Coordinates of C-alpha atoms in Angstrom, one line a residue:
M1 CA 25.6 -18.5 -62.6
R2 CA 28.4 -18.0 -60.1
T3 CA 26.8 -14.8 -59.0
D4 CA 23.6 -16.5 -58.2
L5 CA 25.4 -19.2 -56.2
L6 CA 27.3 -16.7 -54.2
G7 CA 24.3 -14.4 -53.7
G8 CA 22.2 -17.4 -52.6
A9 CA 24.9 -18.5 -50.2
G10 CA 25.2 -15.0 -48.8
I11 CA 21.5 -14.8 -48.2
A12 CA 21.6 -18.2 -46.5
L13 CA 24.3 -17.0 -44.2
N14 CA 22.2 -14.0 -43.1
Q15 CA 19.2 -16.2 -42.6
L16 CA 21.2 -18.6 -40.5
R17 CA 22.6 -15.8 -38.4
Y18 CA 19.0 -14.6 -37.8
A19 CA 18.0 -18.2 -36.8
T20 CA 20.8 -18.4 -34.3
H21 CA 19.8 -15.0 -32.9
V22 CA 16.2 -16.3 -32.4
S23 CA 17.5 -19.3 -30.4
S24 CA 19.8 -17.0 -28.5
Q25 CA 16.9 -14.8 -27.5
N26 CA 15.0 -17.8 -26.3
I27 CA 17.8 -18.9 -24.1
N28 CA 18.3 -15.4 -22.7
N29 CA 14.7 -15.3 -21.7
A30 CA 14.4 -18.9 -20.4
D31 CA 14.1 -17.7 -16.8
N32 CA 11.1 -15.4 -17.6
P33 CA 8.0 -17.5 -16.9
Y34 CA 5.9 -15.2 -19.1
Y35 CA 8.1 -15.3 -22.2
S36 CA 6.8 -17.2 -25.2
R37 CA 9.5 -18.8 -27.3
S38 CA 9.8 -18.3 -31.0
I39 CA 10.6 -21.1 -33.5
V40 CA 12.4 -20.6 -36.8
V41 CA 10.5 -21.5 -39.9
F42 CA 12.6 -22.0 -43.0
G43 CA 11.3 -21.6 -46.5
N44 CA 12.2 -20.2 -50.0
D45 CA 11.3 -16.9 -51.6
A46 CA 10.1 -16.5 -55.2
S47 CA 13.7 -16.6 -56.4
G48 CA 14.4 -19.9 -54.6
F49 CA 16.6 -18.3 -52.0
L50 CA 16.5 -19.5 -48.3
T51 CA 14.2 -17.5 -45.9
A52 CA 14.0 -17.8 -42.1
N53 CA 11.1 -16.4 -40.1
A54 CA 10.4 -16.4 -36.4
E55 CA 7.0 -17.7 -35.3
R56 CA 6.0 -16.8 -31.8
M57 CA 4.5 -19.8 -29.9
N58 CA 1.7 -18.1 -28.0
N59 CA -1.9 -19.2 -27.4
M60 CA -4.2 -16.9 -25.6
F61 CA -6.4 -19.7 -24.4
L62 CA -3.5 -21.5 -22.7
T63 CA -2.3 -18.2 -21.4
S64 CA -5.6 -17.3 -19.9
Q65 CA -5.7 -20.6 -18.1
V66 CA -2.4 -19.9 -16.6
H67 CA -3.6 -16.4 -15.6
S68 CA -6.7 -17.8 -13.9
S69 CA -5.0 -20.7 -12.2
T70 CA -2.1 -18.5 -11.0
S71 CA -4.6 -16.0 -9.5
N72 CA -6.5 -18.8 -7.8
T73 CA -3.4 -20.4 -6.4
L74 CA -2.0 -17.2 -5.0
Y75 CA -5.4 -16.3 -3.5
S76 CA -5.5 -19.6 -1.7
D77 CA -1.8 -19.5 -0.8
R78 CA -2.3 -16.1 1.0
Y79 CA -5.5 -17.3 2.6
L80 CA -3.8 -20.5 3.8
S81 CA -0.9 -18.4 5.3
F82 CA -3.3 -16.5 7.5
A83 CA -5.4 -19.5 8.3
S84 CA -2.3 -21.2 9.6
S85 CA -1.3 -18.2 11.6
V86 CA -4.7 -17.6 13.1
D87 CA -5.0 -21.3 14.1
K88 CA -1.6 -21.2 15.8
I89 CA -2.3 -18.0 17.7
I90 CA -5.9 -18.8 18.9
T91 CA -5.8 -22.6 19.4
G92 CA -2.1 -23.1 19.9
I93 CA -0.5 -24.7 23.0
T94 CA 2.1 -22.8 25.0
P95 CA 4.3 -24.0 27.8
T96 CA 3.5 -23.1 31.5
E97 CA 5.7 -22.4 34.4
D98 CA 5.2 -25.9 35.8
G99 CA 6.5 -27.5 32.7
N100 CA 3.1 -28.4 31.2
S101 CA 1.5 -27.0 28.1
V102 CA -1.9 -25.4 27.8
N103 CA -3.9 -23.1 25.5
P104 CA -3.9 -19.7 27.2
I105 CA -7.7 -19.1 26.7
L106 CA -8.9 -22.6 27.6
G107 CA -6.4 -22.6 30.5
G108 CA -7.7 -19.3 31.6
I109 CA -11.3 -20.5 31.6
D110 CA -10.1 -23.6 33.6
D111 CA -8.4 -21.4 36.1
I112 CA -11.5 -19.2 36.7
T113 CA -13.7 -22.3 37.0
E114 CA -11.3 -23.7 39.5
A115 CA -11.3 -20.5 41.5
M116 CA -15.1 -20.3 41.5
N117 CA -15.3 -23.9 42.7
A118 CA -12.8 -23.2 45.5
L119 CA -14.9 -20.2 46.6
A120 CA -18.1 -22.2 46.7
T121 CA -16.3 -24.7 48.9
S122 CA -14.6 -22.2 51.2
D123 CA -15.0 -18.4 51.0
S124 CA -11.8 -16.7 51.8
T125 CA -9.9 -13.5 51.1
S126 CA -7.2 -15.3 49.2
G127 CA -9.8 -17.3 47.2
R128 CA -11.6 -14.1 46.2
S129 CA -8.3 -12.5 45.2
S130 CA -7.4 -15.5 43.1
F131 CA -10.8 -15.4 41.4
L132 CA -10.4 -11.8 40.3
S133 CA -6.7 -12.2 39.5
R134 CA -7.5 -15.1 37.1
I135 CA -10.1 -13.1 35.3
N136 CA -7.5 -10.4 34.9
S137 CA -5.0 -12.9 33.5
L138 CA -7.6 -14.2 31.0
I139 CA -8.3 -10.7 29.8
A140 CA -4.5 -10.1 29.4
N141 CA -4.1 -13.3 27.4
S142 CA -7.0 -12.4 25.2
N143 CA -5.6 -8.9 24.6
T144 CA -2.2 -10.4 23.6
M145 CA -4.1 -12.6 21.0
Q146 CA -6.0 -9.6 19.8
E147 CA -2.8 -7.6 19.4
S148 CA -1.5 -10.4 17.1
L149 CA -4.8 -10.4 15.1
G150 CA -4.5 -6.6 14.9
E151 CA -1.0 -6.9 13.5
F152 CA -2.4 -9.3 10.8
K153 CA -5.1 -6.7 9.9
K154 CA -2.5 -4.0 9.6
Q155 CA -0.3 -6.3 7.4
V156 CA -3.3 -6.8 5.1
N157 CA -4.1 -3.1 4.9
D158 CA -0.5 -2.3 4.2
E159 CA -0.3 -4.9 1.5
V160 CA -3.5 -3.8 -0.1
A161 CA -2.1 -0.2 -0.2
S162 CA 1.2 -1.2 -1.7
N163 CA -0.2 -3.7 -4.2
A164 CA -2.8 -1.2 -5.4
L165 CA 0.2 1.1 -6.2
V166 CA 1.9 -1.7 -8.1
L167 CA -1.2 -2.7 -10.0
N168 CA -1.9 1.0 -11.0
K169 CA 1.7 1.3 -12.3
Q170 CA 1.3 -1.9 -14.3
A171 CA -1.9 -0.6 -15.8
E172 CA -0.1 2.6 -16.9
Q173 CA 2.8 0.6 -18.4
L174 CA 0.4 -1.6 -20.3
A175 CA -1.5 1.3 -21.8
E176 CA 1.9 2.8 -22.9
L177 CA 2.9 -0.6 -24.5
N178 CA -0.4 -0.6 -26.3
K179 CA 0.5 2.6 -28.0
K180 CA 3.8 1.1 -29.2
L181 CA 2.1 -2.1 -30.3
I182 CA -0.2 -0.3 -32.6
T183 CA 2.8 0.6 -34.8
S184 CA 4.9 -2.5 -34.1
P185 CA 2.4 -5.3 -33.5
D186 CA 4.9 -8.1 -34.1
D187 CA 7.8 -6.7 -32.1
P188 CA 8.8 -9.7 -29.9
S189 CA 10.4 -7.4 -27.2
L190 CA 7.1 -5.4 -26.8
L191 CA 5.1 -8.6 -26.8
T192 CA 7.3 -10.1 -24.1
Q193 CA 7.0 -6.9 -22.0
R194 CA 3.2 -7.0 -22.5
D195 CA 2.9 -10.7 -21.4
T196 CA 5.2 -10.2 -18.5
I197 CA 3.0 -7.3 -17.1
L198 CA -0.1 -9.4 -17.7
G199 CA 1.4 -12.3 -15.8
K200 CA 2.4 -10.2 -12.9
M201 CA -1.1 -8.6 -12.9
S202 CA -2.6 -12.1 -12.6
E203 CA -0.6 -12.7 -9.4
L204 CA -2.2 -9.7 -7.8
V205 CA -5.8 -9.9 -9.1
A206 CA -7.9 -12.2 -11.3
I207 CA -7.9 -10.7 -14.8
D208 CA -9.7 -11.3 -18.1
V209 CA -7.6 -10.3 -21.2
T210 CA -8.9 -9.5 -24.6
E211 CA -6.2 -9.4 -27.4
K212 CA -6.8 -7.4 -30.5
S213 CA -5.3 -8.1 -34.0
N214 CA -2.7 -5.3 -33.5
G215 CA -1.3 -6.9 -30.4
T216 CA -2.9 -4.5 -28.0
V217 CA -4.9 -5.8 -25.0
S218 CA -7.8 -4.8 -22.8
V219 CA -7.9 -6.0 -19.3
T220 CA -10.7 -6.3 -16.7
I221 CA -10.7 -7.6 -13.2
N222 CA -13.0 -10.6 -13.0
G223 CA -15.5 -8.5 -11.1
G224 CA -16.1 -6.6 -14.3
Y225 CA -13.9 -3.5 -13.6
S226 CA -11.9 -2.4 -16.6
I227 CA -8.4 -1.4 -15.7
V228 CA -6.9 -1.1 -19.2
D229 CA -8.9 -0.3 -22.3
G230 CA -6.6 0.2 -25.3
L231 CA -4.7 3.4 -24.7
R232 CA -6.6 4.3 -21.5
H233 CA -6.1 2.9 -18.0
S234 CA -8.1 3.3 -14.9
E235 CA -7.0 4.8 -11.6
I236 CA -6.4 2.0 -9.1
T237 CA -6.1 2.9 -5.5
A238 CA -6.7 1.5 -2.0
E239 CA -9.7 3.1 -0.3
T240 CA -11.6 2.6 2.9
G241 CA -15.0 0.9 2.6
E242 CA -18.4 2.4 3.0
Y243 CA -18.1 2.6 6.8
G244 CA -14.5 4.0 6.7
D245 CA -12.9 1.0 8.4
D246 CA -10.4 -1.2 6.5
L247 CA -8.8 -0.7 3.1
F248 CA -10.1 -2.3 -0.1
L249 CA -9.1 -2.2 -3.8
A250 CA -10.8 0.6 -5.7
V251 CA -11.0 1.2 -9.5
N252 CA -11.7 4.8 -10.4
G253 CA -13.0 5.3 -6.8
D254 CA -15.4 2.3 -7.0
V255 CA -14.6 0.1 -4.0
M256 CA -14.4 -3.7 -4.6
T257 CA -15.5 -5.4 -1.4
D258 CA -15.9 -9.0 -2.8
P259 CA -12.5 -10.8 -2.3
E260 CA -13.3 -13.7 -4.7
K261 CA -14.0 -11.3 -7.5
V262 CA -10.7 -9.4 -6.8
G263 CA -8.8 -12.7 -6.8
G264 CA -5.0 -13.1 -6.6
T265 CA -2.9 -12.1 -3.7
L266 CA -5.0 -9.0 -3.1
G267 CA -8.2 -11.0 -2.9
G268 CA -6.6 -13.6 -0.7
N269 CA -5.6 -10.9 1.7
L270 CA -9.1 -9.4 1.8
A271 CA -10.7 -12.7 2.3
A272 CA -8.4 -13.7 5.1
R273 CA -9.0 -10.4 6.9
E274 CA -12.8 -10.7 6.6
E275 CA -13.3 -14.4 7.0
L276 CA -10.4 -15.5 9.2
I277 CA -9.0 -12.7 11.2
N278 CA -12.1 -10.7 12.0
D279 CA -14.2 -13.9 12.5
A280 CA -11.7 -15.3 14.9
E281 CA -11.7 -12.1 16.9
R282 CA -15.5 -12.1 17.0
G283 CA -15.7 -15.7 18.1
L284 CA -13.1 -15.2 20.8
S285 CA -14.7 -12.0 22.0
K286 CA -18.2 -13.4 22.1
T287 CA -17.0 -16.3 24.1
L288 CA -15.1 -14.3 26.8
L289 CA -17.5 -11.4 26.9
G290 CA -20.4 -13.8 27.4
F291 CA -18.5 -15.6 30.1
F292 CA -17.7 -12.3 31.9
A293 CA -21.3 -11.1 31.5
S294 CA -22.6 -14.3 33.1
I295 CA -20.2 -13.8 36.0
N296 CA -21.6 -10.3 36.4
E297 CA -25.2 -11.5 36.3
V298 CA -24.5 -14.0 39.0
N299 CA -22.9 -11.4 41.2
L300 CA -25.7 -8.9 40.5
G301 CA -28.1 -11.6 41.9
G302 CA -26.4 -11.9 45.2
F303 CA -25.7 -9.7 48.2
K304 CA -22.5 -8.5 49.9
K305 CA -21.6 -8.7 53.5
D306 CA -23.1 -5.3 54.2
G307 CA -26.4 -6.3 52.7
S308 CA -26.1 -4.2 49.5
A309 CA -26.7 -5.8 46.2
G310 CA -23.9 -7.2 44.2
T311 CA -22.3 -5.1 41.5
E312 CA -20.5 -5.9 38.2
L313 CA -17.1 -7.4 38.7
V314 CA -16.0 -6.9 35.1
S315 CA -16.6 -3.7 33.3
I316 CA -17.5 -4.2 29.6
P317 CA -17.5 -0.8 27.7
S318 CA -20.0 0.4 25.1
V319 CA -18.6 1.4 21.7
G320 CA -19.9 3.4 18.8
A321 CA -21.3 2.1 15.6
L322 CA -19.8 3.1 12.2
A323 CA -21.9 5.4 10.0
S324 CA -22.1 5.0 6.2
S325 CA -20.3 7.6 4.2
S326 CA -23.5 8.1 2.2
N327 CA -25.5 9.1 5.3
T328 CA -27.2 12.5 5.3
G329 CA -28.0 12.7 9.0
T330 CA -25.5 13.3 11.8
G331 CA -26.6 10.6 14.2
N332 CA -25.1 7.4 15.3
F333 CA -25.6 4.5 17.8
E334 CA -23.9 3.7 21.1
V335 CA -23.7 -0.1 21.4
S336 CA -23.5 -2.0 24.7
L337 CA -23.7 -5.6 25.6
D338 CA -27.1 -6.8 26.9
Q339 CA -25.5 -8.8 29.7
A340 CA -28.8 -10.4 30.8
K341 CA -29.2 -11.9 27.3
V342 CA -25.9 -13.7 26.6
G343 CA -27.9 -16.6 25.0
E344 CA -29.0 -14.2 22.2
L345 CA -25.5 -12.8 21.6
T346 CA -24.3 -13.2 18.0
E347 CA -21.0 -12.5 16.4
G348 CA -22.4 -10.1 13.8
P349 CA -21.6 -7.6 12.5
I350 CA -25.0 -5.9 12.9
E351 CA -26.4 -3.6 10.3
I352 CA -28.9 -0.9 11.2
E353 CA -30.9 1.1 8.6
K354 CA -33.1 4.0 9.5
T355 CA -36.4 3.9 7.8
A356 CA -39.3 6.3 7.6
S357 CA -41.2 4.3 10.2
G358 CA -38.3 3.2 12.4
Y359 CA -35.3 0.8 12.1
I360 CA -34.3 -2.5 10.4
V361 CA -31.6 -4.3 12.4
T362 CA -29.9 -7.3 10.6
D363 CA -27.4 -9.8 11.9
T364 CA -25.1 -10.3 8.9
S365 CA -23.7 -13.6 10.4
T366 CA -27.2 -15.3 10.2
G367 CA -29.2 -13.0 7.9
D368 CA -31.9 -12.6 10.7
S369 CA -33.5 -9.2 11.0
I370 CA -36.0 -7.4 13.2
T371 CA -38.0 -4.2 12.6
T372 CA -38.7 -1.7 15.3
S373 CA -40.3 1.7 15.4
T374 CA -38.3 3.2 18.3
A375 CA -34.9 3.4 19.9
P376 CA -33.2 2.3 22.1
I377 CA -33.2 -1.1 20.4
E378 CA -32.5 -4.4 22.0
A379 CA -31.5 -7.1 19.5
F380 CA -29.1 -10.0 19.1
G381 CA -27.7 -9.6 22.6
Y382 CA -27.0 -5.9 22.3
K383 CA -28.5 -2.6 23.2
F384 CA -28.4 0.2 20.6
E385 CA -28.8 3.8 21.9
A386 CA -29.5 6.3 19.2
V387 CA -27.5 9.5 19.4
G388 CA -28.0 12.7 17.3
T389 CA -30.2 13.2 14.2
M390 CA -30.9 10.4 11.7
V391 CA -32.9 10.5 8.5
A392 CA -34.5 7.7 6.4
G393 CA -31.9 5.8 4.4
D394 CA -29.0 6.3 6.9
K395 CA -27.1 3.1 7.5
F396 CA -24.8 1.9 10.3
V397 CA -22.8 -1.1 11.1
A398 CA -21.9 -2.3 14.6
D399 CA -19.0 -4.7 15.0
P400 CA -18.3 -4.1 18.7
L401 CA -17.1 -7.4 20.2
G402 CA -13.4 -6.9 19.6
Q403 CA -13.3 -3.3 21.0
M404 CA -15.5 -4.4 24.0
L405 CA -13.1 -7.2 24.9
Q406 CA -10.1 -4.9 24.5
G407 CA -11.7 -2.4 26.9
A408 CA -12.9 -5.0 29.4
E409 CA -11.3 -4.8 32.9
V410 CA -11.9 -6.1 36.4
T411 CA -13.4 -3.2 38.4
G412 CA -14.8 -5.1 41.3
S413 CA -12.8 -5.7 44.5
I414 CA -12.8 -8.7 46.8
D415 CA -15.4 -7.0 48.9
D416 CA -17.7 -6.7 45.9
I417 CA -18.1 -10.4 45.4
A418 CA -21.6 -11.2 46.6
A419 CA -21.6 -14.5 48.5
A420 CA -25.1 -14.4 50.0
G421 CA -28.2 -15.4 48.1
K422 CA -30.8 -13.6 50.1
L423 CA -31.6 -10.9 52.6
P424 CA -31.0 -10.5 55.4
V425 CA -27.3 -11.6 55.0
T426 CA -26.4 -14.3 57.5
S427 CA -23.1 -15.7 58.4
G428 CA -22.1 -18.7 56.3
D429 CA -24.6 -17.9 53.5
N430 CA -22.6 -18.8 50.4
S431 CA -25.5 -19.8 48.2
N432 CA -24.6 -17.2 45.6
L433 CA -21.0 -18.5 45.4
Q434 CA -22.5 -21.9 44.6
K435 CA -24.1 -20.3 41.5
F436 CA -20.6 -19.2 40.4
S437 CA -19.5 -22.8 40.6
E438 CA -22.4 -23.9 38.4
L439 CA -21.5 -21.5 35.6
S440 CA -19.1 -23.8 33.8
D441 CA -21.9 -26.3 33.3
A442 CA -24.6 -23.7 32.6
K443 CA -25.9 -23.5 29.0
I444 CA -25.5 -19.8 28.6
F445 CA -24.7 -19.5 24.9
N446 CA -26.6 -19.8 21.6
D447 CA -30.2 -19.8 22.9
G448 CA -29.3 -22.0 25.9
K449 CA -27.6 -24.8 23.8
D450 CA -23.9 -24.4 24.8
T451 CA -21.8 -24.0 27.9
I452 CA -18.7 -21.9 28.0
Y453 CA -16.6 -25.0 27.2
N454 CA -18.9 -25.9 24.3
Q455 CA -18.6 -22.4 23.0
I456 CA -14.8 -22.2 23.1
S457 CA -14.7 -25.6 21.5
N458 CA -17.0 -24.2 18.7
V459 CA -14.6 -21.4 18.1
F460 CA -11.5 -23.7 18.1
V461 CA -13.1 -26.2 15.8
G462 CA -14.3 -23.5 13.4
I463 CA -10.7 -22.0 13.2
G464 CA -9.3 -25.5 12.7
N465 CA -11.7 -26.4 10.0
N466 CA -10.9 -23.2 8.2
H467 CA -7.2 -24.1 8.3
V468 CA -7.9 -27.6 6.9
A469 CA -10.2 -26.3 4.2
A470 CA -7.6 -23.7 3.2
E471 CA -4.9 -26.4 2.9
Q472 CA -7.2 -28.5 0.7
D473 CA -8.1 -25.5 -1.5
F474 CA -4.5 -24.6 -1.9
T475 CA -3.5 -28.1 -2.9
T476 CA -6.3 -28.3 -5.4
N477 CA -5.5 -24.9 -7.0
L478 CA -1.8 -25.7 -7.1
A479 CA -2.4 -28.9 -9.0
I480 CA -4.6 -27.1 -11.5
N481 CA -2.0 -24.4 -11.9
D482 CA 0.8 -27.0 -12.4
T483 CA -1.3 -28.6 -15.2
A484 CA -2.0 -25.2 -16.8
V485 CA 1.7 -24.2 -16.7
M486 CA 2.7 -27.6 -18.1
R487 CA 0.4 -27.2 -21.0
W488 CA 1.6 -23.7 -21.6
N489 CA 5.2 -24.8 -21.4
N490 CA 4.6 -27.5 -23.9
L491 CA 3.8 -24.9 -26.4
S492 CA 5.5 -21.7 -25.3
G493 CA 8.1 -22.6 -22.7
V494 CA 11.8 -22.5 -23.5
N495 CA 13.8 -25.7 -23.4
T496 CA 17.4 -24.5 -23.2
Q497 CA 18.8 -27.9 -24.3
E498 CA 16.7 -27.9 -27.4
E499 CA 17.6 -24.3 -28.2
E500 CA 21.3 -25.0 -27.7
L501 CA 21.0 -28.0 -30.1
N502 CA 19.3 -25.7 -32.6
M503 CA 22.1 -23.2 -32.4
M504 CA 24.7 -25.9 -33.0
K505 CA 22.7 -27.1 -36.0
F506 CA 22.4 -23.6 -37.4
Q507 CA 26.1 -23.0 -36.8
Q508 CA 27.0 -26.3 -38.5
I509 CA 24.9 -25.4 -41.6
Y510 CA 26.4 -21.9 -41.5
Q511 CA 29.9 -23.4 -41.6
S512 CA 29.0 -25.7 -44.4
V513 CA 27.6 -22.8 -46.5
S514 CA 30.8 -20.8 -45.7
K515 CA 32.9 -23.7 -47.0
V516 CA 30.9 -23.6 -50.3
I517 CA 31.7 -20.0 -50.7
E518 CA 35.4 -20.6 -49.7
A519 CA 35.7 -23.5 -52.2
D520 CA 34.1 -21.4 -54.9
N521 CA 36.6 -18.6 -54.2
K522 CA 39.6 -21.0 -54.4
M523 CA 38.2 -22.5 -57.6
F524 CA 37.8 -19.0 -59.1
E525 CA 41.3 -18.0 -58.0
S526 CA 42.7 -21.1 -59.6
I527 CA 40.9 -20.4 -62.9
I528 CA 42.2 -16.8 -62.9
G529 CA 45.7 -18.1 -62.2
V530 CA 45.6 -20.4 -65.2
I531 CA 44.4 -17.6 -67.4

């Protein structure tokens, strides 16, 4: 009977040591947000001896909600970061030399308008010089903004490249863990490693996880791309898109171009580049190029002092379209601004497809398209000049506005400003200069609906609205994520105070059992002493 007592007490001590070890593991992993705590479940075996087993508090439904909300929150957080930066750069106010503050673009338009009004009132060499100088200043300010937007795009591409490497490594590690889990499906260390990798994956992309009975998992990105399937993993890289421009996430070479399906930080970066950075550059470029083109058109309609027709004051370069990597022909398009049709100018990008009978030209910003049988093509405020050999099915995209603005420069001199409105040129004929002064009120944009000030206001309001919407989206997603994490923590999270109390309780019981053994030993020794 004494043997049973001591044996049971010894087993109890071992079980209590194990229970203390479980609580200690929980405390040691309390800072890991992906660690699921274990609780100790006491019982008795068939002989009535104490047993202690660890039950891992993990629920895949709650975990999947955390994954999803984490991905959405980080997507919106990255998007908001760029929305704030773009808003600050394009619509922000900067101090001037006279101690006032002004937006560089709006201020530049004001300066040019003031110079045109002054010329219409009194034509002078200094006035002409000021007019051209202020156009140069506006171009310089816009180029500074474009450089900042370009840095943002480089940052996105760099992060896509680096995050693709991280995600690929995580997929490799998860496939390796799956191999180990097949033989040790209940190993808490392996399960913690698995869940940590899955949690970090959900920060980069939106994932769907399927758990099997042996503890292994399969993972797909929400767009349906499998990145881990049991013991196999996909090759995850950063690749250029169909037109060889920016970097996108690719799974086994298949490029994912939909940011919302990618999700996470990666998707947020992609969305910000496509919807915020590129759109801001297009809006700014359309506004300024349209303004410069209108100035050119006014000057082309007048006459110089020597009786010759006016020339362009601002040179706006033509740029090449981008050819699809799947094209079989060798041709391309040279794209120039149709300066006489600023009212038709859209932000694009413009897609062009060669068909058996001609071309289909589509403005992706509106969905409008036209069909034509021949080239050159005039559409959406552009002229498209075909170069080289094209075959049916070849596709091209033209996104020229940013490059055109970067290459714009004042090429006219003060003598090229056409003051007269008719021939023969007579002294004091400044009727064409009067047309310059009317430009600020002329409805030159958007099919004759908007002035230059309406148009720049449209751009600023659009950027500001994007910022506000991004803040609201982030706030909503953060609240959802907080709720999901709270629900997960209620089941799986570690409460260090609770675990410390458990350890104290286990230690106290351990000491009590130890005293039973100690008392038994003393009693036994006393009996032996009497004998």
